[in-house]
Short mmCIF file of C-alpha atoms and ligand atoms in Angstrom, two decimals:
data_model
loop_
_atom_site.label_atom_id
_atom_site.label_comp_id
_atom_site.label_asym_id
_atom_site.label_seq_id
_atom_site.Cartn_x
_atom_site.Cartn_y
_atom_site.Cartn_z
CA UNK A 1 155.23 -219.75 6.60
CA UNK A 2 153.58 -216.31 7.79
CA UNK A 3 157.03 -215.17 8.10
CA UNK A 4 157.99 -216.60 4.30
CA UNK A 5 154.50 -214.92 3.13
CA UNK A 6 155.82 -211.17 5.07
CA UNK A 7 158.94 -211.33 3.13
CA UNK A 8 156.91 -212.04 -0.21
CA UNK A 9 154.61 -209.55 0.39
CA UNK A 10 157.06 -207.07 0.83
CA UNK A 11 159.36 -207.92 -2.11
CA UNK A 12 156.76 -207.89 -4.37
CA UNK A 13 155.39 -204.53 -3.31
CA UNK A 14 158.83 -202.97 -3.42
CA UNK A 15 159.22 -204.48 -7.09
CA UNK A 16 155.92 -203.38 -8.31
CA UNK A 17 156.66 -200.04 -6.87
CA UNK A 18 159.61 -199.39 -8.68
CA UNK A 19 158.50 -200.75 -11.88
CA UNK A 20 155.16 -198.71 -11.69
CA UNK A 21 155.83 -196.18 -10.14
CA UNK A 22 158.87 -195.02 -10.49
CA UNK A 23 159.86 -196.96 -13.23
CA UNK A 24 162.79 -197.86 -12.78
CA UNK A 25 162.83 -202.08 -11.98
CA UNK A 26 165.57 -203.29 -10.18
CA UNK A 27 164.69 -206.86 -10.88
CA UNK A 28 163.81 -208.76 -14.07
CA UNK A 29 160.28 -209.37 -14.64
CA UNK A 30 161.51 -212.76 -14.26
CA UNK A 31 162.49 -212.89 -10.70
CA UNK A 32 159.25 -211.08 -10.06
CA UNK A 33 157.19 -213.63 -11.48
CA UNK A 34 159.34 -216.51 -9.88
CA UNK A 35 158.83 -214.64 -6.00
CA UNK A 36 154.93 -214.25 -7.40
CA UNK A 37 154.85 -217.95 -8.10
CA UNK A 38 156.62 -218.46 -4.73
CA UNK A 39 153.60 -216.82 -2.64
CA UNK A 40 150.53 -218.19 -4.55
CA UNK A 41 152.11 -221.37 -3.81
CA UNK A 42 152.19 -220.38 -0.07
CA UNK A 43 148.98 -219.23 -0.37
CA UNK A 44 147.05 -222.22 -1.48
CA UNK A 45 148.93 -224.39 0.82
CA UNK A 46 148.04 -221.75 3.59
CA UNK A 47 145.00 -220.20 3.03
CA UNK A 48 144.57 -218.06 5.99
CA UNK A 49 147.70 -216.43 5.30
CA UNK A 50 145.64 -215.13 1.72
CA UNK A 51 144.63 -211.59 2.43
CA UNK A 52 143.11 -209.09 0.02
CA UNK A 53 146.19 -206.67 0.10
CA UNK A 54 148.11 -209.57 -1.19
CA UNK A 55 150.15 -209.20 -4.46
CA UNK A 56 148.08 -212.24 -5.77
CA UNK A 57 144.95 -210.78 -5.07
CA UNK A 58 145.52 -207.50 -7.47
CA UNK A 59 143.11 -209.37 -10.58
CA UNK A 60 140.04 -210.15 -8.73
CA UNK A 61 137.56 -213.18 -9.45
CA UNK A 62 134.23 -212.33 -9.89
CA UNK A 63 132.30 -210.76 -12.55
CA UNK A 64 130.36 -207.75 -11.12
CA UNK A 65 126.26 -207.89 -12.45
CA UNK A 66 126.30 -204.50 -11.56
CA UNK A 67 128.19 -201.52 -9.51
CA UNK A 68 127.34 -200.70 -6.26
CA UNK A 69 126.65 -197.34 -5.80
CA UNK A 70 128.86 -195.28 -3.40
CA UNK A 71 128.50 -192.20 -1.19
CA UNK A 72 131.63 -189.87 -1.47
CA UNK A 73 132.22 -189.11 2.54
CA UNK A 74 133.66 -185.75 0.66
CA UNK A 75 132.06 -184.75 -2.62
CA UNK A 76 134.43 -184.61 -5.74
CA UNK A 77 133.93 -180.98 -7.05
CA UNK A 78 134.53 -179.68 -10.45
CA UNK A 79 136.93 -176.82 -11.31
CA UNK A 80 135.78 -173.62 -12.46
CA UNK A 81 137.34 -173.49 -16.22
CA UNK A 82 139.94 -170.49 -17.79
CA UNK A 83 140.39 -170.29 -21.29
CA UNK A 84 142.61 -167.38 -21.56
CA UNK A 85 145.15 -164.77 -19.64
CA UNK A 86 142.28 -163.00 -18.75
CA UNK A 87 140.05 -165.42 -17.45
CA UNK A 88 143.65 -166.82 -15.18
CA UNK A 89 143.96 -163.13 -13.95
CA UNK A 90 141.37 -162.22 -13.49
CA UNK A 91 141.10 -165.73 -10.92
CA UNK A 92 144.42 -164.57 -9.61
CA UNK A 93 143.25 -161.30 -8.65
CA UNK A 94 139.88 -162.30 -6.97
CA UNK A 95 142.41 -164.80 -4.95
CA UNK A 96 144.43 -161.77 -3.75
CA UNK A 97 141.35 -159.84 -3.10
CA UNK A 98 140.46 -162.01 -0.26
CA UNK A 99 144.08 -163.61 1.07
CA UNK A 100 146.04 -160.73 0.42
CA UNK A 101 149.03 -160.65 -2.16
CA UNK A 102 151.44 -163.36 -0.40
CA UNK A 103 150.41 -166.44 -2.61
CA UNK A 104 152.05 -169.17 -3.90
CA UNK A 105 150.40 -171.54 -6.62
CA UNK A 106 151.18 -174.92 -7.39
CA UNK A 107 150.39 -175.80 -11.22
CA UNK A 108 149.68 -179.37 -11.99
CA UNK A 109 148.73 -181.26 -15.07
CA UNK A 110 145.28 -182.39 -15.82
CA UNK A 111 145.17 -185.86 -17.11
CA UNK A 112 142.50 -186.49 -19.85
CA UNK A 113 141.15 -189.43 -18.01
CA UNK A 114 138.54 -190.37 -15.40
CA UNK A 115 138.51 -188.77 -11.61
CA UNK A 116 138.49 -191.67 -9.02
CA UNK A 117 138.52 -191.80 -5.39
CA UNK A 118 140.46 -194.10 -3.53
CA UNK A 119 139.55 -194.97 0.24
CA UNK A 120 142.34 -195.98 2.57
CA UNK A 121 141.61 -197.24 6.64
CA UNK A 122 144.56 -197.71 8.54
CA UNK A 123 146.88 -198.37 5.88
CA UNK A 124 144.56 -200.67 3.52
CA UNK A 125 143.02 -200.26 0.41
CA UNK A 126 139.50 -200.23 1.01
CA UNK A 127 137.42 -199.07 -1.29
CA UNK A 128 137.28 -197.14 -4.83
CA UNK A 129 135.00 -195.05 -6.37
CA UNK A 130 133.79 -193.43 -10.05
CA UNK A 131 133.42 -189.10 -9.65
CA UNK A 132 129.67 -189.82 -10.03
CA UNK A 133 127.80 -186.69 -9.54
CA UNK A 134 130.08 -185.61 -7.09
CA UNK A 135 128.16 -186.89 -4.52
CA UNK A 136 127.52 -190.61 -5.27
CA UNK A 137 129.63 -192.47 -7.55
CA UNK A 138 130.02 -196.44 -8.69
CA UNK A 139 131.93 -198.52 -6.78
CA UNK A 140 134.81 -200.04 -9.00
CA UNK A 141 137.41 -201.44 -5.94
CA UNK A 142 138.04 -204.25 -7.82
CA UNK A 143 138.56 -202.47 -11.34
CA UNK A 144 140.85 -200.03 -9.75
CA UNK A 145 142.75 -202.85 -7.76
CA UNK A 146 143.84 -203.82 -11.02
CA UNK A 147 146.25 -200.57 -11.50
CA UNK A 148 150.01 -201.40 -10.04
CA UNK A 149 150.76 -197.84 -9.35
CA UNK A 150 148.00 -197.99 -6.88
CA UNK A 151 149.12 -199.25 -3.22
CA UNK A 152 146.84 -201.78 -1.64
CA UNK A 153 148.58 -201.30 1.83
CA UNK A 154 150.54 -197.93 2.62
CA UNK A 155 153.80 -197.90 4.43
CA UNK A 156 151.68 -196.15 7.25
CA UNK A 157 148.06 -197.20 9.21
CA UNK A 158 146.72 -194.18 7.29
CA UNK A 159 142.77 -193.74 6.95
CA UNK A 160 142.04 -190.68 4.64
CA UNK A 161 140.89 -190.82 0.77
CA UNK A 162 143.00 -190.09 -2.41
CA UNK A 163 141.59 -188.13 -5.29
CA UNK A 164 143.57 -189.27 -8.87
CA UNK A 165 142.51 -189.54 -12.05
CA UNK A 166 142.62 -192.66 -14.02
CA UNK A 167 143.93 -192.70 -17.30
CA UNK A 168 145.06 -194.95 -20.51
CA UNK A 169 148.68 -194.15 -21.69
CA UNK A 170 148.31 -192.85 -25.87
CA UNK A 171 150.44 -196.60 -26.37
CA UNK A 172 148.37 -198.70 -24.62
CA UNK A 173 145.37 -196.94 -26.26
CA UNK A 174 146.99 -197.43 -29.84
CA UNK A 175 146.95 -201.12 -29.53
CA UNK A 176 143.64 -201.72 -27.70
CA UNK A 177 142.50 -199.76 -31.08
CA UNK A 178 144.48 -202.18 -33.35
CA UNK A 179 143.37 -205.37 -31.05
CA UNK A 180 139.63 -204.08 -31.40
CA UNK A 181 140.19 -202.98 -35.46
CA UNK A 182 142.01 -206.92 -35.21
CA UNK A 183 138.32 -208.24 -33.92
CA UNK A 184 136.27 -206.08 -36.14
CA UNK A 185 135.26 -204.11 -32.80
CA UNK A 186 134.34 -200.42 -32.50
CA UNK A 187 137.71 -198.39 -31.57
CA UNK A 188 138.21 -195.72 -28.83
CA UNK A 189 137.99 -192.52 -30.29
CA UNK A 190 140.34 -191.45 -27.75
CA UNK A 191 142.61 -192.53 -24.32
CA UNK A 192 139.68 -191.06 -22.29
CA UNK A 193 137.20 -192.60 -23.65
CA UNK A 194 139.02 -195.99 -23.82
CA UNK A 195 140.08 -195.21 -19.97
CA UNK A 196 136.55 -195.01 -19.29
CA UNK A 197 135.02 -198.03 -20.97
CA UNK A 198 138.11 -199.73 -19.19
CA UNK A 199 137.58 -198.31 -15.58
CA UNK A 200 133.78 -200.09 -16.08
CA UNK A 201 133.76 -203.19 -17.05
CA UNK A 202 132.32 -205.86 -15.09
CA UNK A 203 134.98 -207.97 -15.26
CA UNK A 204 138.27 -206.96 -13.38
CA UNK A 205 140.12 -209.71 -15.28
CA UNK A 206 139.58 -207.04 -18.83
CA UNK A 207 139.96 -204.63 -16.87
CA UNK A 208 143.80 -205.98 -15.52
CA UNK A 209 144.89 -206.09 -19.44
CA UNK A 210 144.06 -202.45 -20.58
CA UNK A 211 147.29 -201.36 -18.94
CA UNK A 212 145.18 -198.62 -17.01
CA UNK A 213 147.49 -195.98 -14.68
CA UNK A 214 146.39 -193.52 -12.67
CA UNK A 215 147.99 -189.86 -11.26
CA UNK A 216 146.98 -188.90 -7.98
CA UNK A 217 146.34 -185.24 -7.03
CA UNK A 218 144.66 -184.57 -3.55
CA UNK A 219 143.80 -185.80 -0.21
CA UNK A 220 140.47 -185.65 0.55
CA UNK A 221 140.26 -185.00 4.18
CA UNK A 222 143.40 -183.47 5.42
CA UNK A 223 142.17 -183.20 8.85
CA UNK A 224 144.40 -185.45 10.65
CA UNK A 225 147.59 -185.21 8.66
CA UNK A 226 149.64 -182.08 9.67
CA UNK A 227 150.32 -180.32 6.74
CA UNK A 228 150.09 -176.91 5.99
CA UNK A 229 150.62 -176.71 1.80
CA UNK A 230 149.00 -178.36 -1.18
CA UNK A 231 152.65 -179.20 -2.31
CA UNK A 232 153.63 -180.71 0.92
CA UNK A 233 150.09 -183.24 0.77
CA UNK A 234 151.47 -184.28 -2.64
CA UNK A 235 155.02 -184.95 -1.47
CA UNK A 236 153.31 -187.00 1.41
CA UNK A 237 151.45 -189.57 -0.70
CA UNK A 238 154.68 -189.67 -3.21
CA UNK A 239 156.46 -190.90 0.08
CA UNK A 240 153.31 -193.41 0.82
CA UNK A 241 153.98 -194.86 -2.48
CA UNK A 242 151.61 -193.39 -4.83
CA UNK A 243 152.24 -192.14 -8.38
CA UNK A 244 152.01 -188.13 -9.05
CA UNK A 245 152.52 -186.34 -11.68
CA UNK A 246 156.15 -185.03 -11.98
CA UNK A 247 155.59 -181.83 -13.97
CA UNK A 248 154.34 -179.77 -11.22
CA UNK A 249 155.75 -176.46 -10.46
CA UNK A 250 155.54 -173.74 -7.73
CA UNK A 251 154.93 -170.02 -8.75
CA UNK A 252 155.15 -166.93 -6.93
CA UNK A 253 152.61 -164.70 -9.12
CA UNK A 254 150.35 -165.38 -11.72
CA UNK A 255 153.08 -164.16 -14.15
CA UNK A 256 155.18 -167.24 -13.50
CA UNK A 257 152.12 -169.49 -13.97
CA UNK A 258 151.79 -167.86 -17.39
CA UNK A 259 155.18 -168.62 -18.35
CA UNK A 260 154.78 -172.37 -16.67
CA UNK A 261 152.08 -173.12 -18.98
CA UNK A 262 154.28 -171.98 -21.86
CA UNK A 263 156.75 -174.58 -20.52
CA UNK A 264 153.70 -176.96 -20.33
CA UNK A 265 152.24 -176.27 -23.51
CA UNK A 266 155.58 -176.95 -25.29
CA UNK A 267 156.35 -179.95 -23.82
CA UNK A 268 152.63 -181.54 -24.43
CA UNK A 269 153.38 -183.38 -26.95
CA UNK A 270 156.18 -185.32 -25.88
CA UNK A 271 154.03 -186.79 -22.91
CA UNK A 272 153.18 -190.41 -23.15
CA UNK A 273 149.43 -189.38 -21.93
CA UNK A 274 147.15 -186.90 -23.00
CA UNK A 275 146.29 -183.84 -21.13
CA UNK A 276 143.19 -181.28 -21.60
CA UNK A 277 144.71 -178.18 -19.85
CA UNK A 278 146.65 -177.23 -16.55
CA UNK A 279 145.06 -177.04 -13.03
CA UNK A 280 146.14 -174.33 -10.61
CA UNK A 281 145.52 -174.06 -7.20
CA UNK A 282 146.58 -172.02 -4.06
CA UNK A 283 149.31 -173.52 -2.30
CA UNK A 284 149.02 -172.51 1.19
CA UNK A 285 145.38 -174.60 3.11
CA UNK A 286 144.86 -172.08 5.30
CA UNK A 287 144.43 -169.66 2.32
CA UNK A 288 142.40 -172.62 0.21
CA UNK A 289 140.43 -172.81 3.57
CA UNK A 290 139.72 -168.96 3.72
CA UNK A 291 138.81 -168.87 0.22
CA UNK A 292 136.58 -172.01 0.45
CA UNK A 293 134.07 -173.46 -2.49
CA UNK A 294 130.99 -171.85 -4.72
CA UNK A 295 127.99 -174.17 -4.91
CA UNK A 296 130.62 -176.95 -6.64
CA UNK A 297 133.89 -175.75 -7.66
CA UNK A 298 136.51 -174.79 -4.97
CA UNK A 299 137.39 -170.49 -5.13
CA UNK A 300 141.40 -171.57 -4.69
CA UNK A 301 141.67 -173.92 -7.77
CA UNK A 302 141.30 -173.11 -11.72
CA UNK A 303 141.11 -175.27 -14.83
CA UNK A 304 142.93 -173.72 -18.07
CA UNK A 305 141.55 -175.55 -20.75
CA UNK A 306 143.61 -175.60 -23.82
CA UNK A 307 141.62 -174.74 -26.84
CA UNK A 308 140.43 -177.99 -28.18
C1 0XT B 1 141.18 -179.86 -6.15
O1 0XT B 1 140.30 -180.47 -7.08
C2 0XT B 1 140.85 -180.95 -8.23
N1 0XT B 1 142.18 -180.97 -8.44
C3 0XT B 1 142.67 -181.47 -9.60
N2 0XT B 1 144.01 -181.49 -9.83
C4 0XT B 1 144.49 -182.00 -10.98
N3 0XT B 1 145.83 -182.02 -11.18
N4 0XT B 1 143.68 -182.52 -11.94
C5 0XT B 1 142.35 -182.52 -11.76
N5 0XT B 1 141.55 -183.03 -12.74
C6 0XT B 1 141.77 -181.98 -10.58
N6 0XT B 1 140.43 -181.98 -10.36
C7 0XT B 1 139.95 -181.47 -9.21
C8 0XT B 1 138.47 -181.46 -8.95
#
């Protein structure tokens, strides 16, 4: 049976991978539902094969009275904002000031949703966490469980934490509003919010139907894992099975993240999620580690907010 339940286990987690991650199923939600069927079956006839990485055990039980509170072993920092050309050269230039004028940026998307931190020891899905005030946020494991792009056991004994941010998709937002209108209930004003109220509700089981996905966007604590670039950390947990965000780009000079956030800016609208600006950040660590952090936002990393 253990055997039967290994097999299971890692069907199921290939399956949900593809469908949620890189959606793209290879099966029919069918067949995944049948091999789901197949190990709760094993499961309650076995119990001590039933362990909390399990497929089955994604929607958990219990209602929460109230979050735990949690430490962050790394505090999540905000990002200094830019709201114009000057403002991102005038970042670009105090960069160069102090590494010199070989950089390379990496310009990412940033998600209008919630930033969460995900704890991994060797390999498992631990624990997960609200931003908080950077320093201590609410422990929402359970909530955050719920999310099929997120891996509950890595294809490696890795202990490190992920920093993502949670977010509704603008379709899954559109009909919680028309299920809420539906009940005579008070409607999102918008995916963030929605994402928010979501990400905290006591019970996991509402939580598990707001169709709630999540990018992911750092390592927390490098230290062990040999890489030397930003873009190399997020090609790492793409090959550990977690979801980024494919509209990333490289540039060589600031000019080429101006005309990236053109591109960006075009494109926003077609996205299927809703974004509040572009994050950019120095590629290289030992630069990010030479420019370090002010009192809360790291000197290598930049928010340009779009005008709202
Ligand atoms: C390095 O710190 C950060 N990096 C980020 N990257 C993206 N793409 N989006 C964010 N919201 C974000 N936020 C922070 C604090």
């Amino acid at each position: 049976a253990l055997k039967q339940v290994q097999e299971l286990h890692e069907l199921l987690n290939t399956y949900n991978y593809e469908y949620h991650v890189l959606d793209k199923p290879s099966v029919p939600d069918s067949e995944y539902d049948r091999l789901m069927q197949e190990l709760i079956k094993l499961e309650e006839q076995f119990p001590e094969l039933k362990t909390p990485d399990s497929p089955t055990q994604r929607v958990g039980g219990v209602t929460l009275e109230a979050f735990q509170k949690v430490e962050h072993r790394t505090p999540m920092l905000s990002l200094g904002n830019a709201f114009n050309e000057t403002d991102l050269r005038d970042f670009d230039r105090r960069v160069r000031q102090a590494v010199g004028d070989d950089v390379q940026y990496v310009v990412e998307l940033k998600i209008d949703g919630l930033a969460v931190s995900l704890r991994y020891e060797n390999g498992l899905f631990v624990q997960g966490a609200t931003r908080g005030d950077g320093t201590t946020g609410e422990d929402i494991t359970e909530n955050l469980k719920t999310i099929r792009s997120i891996p509950l056991r890595l294809k490696r004994e890795l202990s490190f934490e992920v920093r993502g941010e949670a977010f509704m998709p603008r379709k899954s937002f559109e009909r919680l509003n028309e299920l809420r209108l539906e009940q005579e209930e008070e409607p999102f004003a918008n995916p963030r919010n929605a994402a928010a109220g979501s990400i905290r509700q006591l019970d996991p089981k509402i939580a598990a139907k707001r169709n709630l996905d999540i990018f992911v966007y750092s390592i927390a604590d490098l230290g062990g894992i040999g890489v030397q670039r930003h873009s190399e950390a997020l090609d790492l947990l793409e090959e550990l099975g977690f979801k980024t965000n494919k509209e990333r780009r490289k540039c060589d000079s600031i000019e080429e993240v101006l005309t990236a956030i053109n591109e960006i800016q075009e494109k926003r609208s077609t996205l299927t999620y809703d974004i509040d600006g572009i994050v950019i950040k120095v590629d290289s660590l030992a630069q990010q580690e030479e420019l370090g952090f002010t009192a809360k936002s790291p000197r290598w990393a930049i928010a340009y907010k779009f005008p709202a």
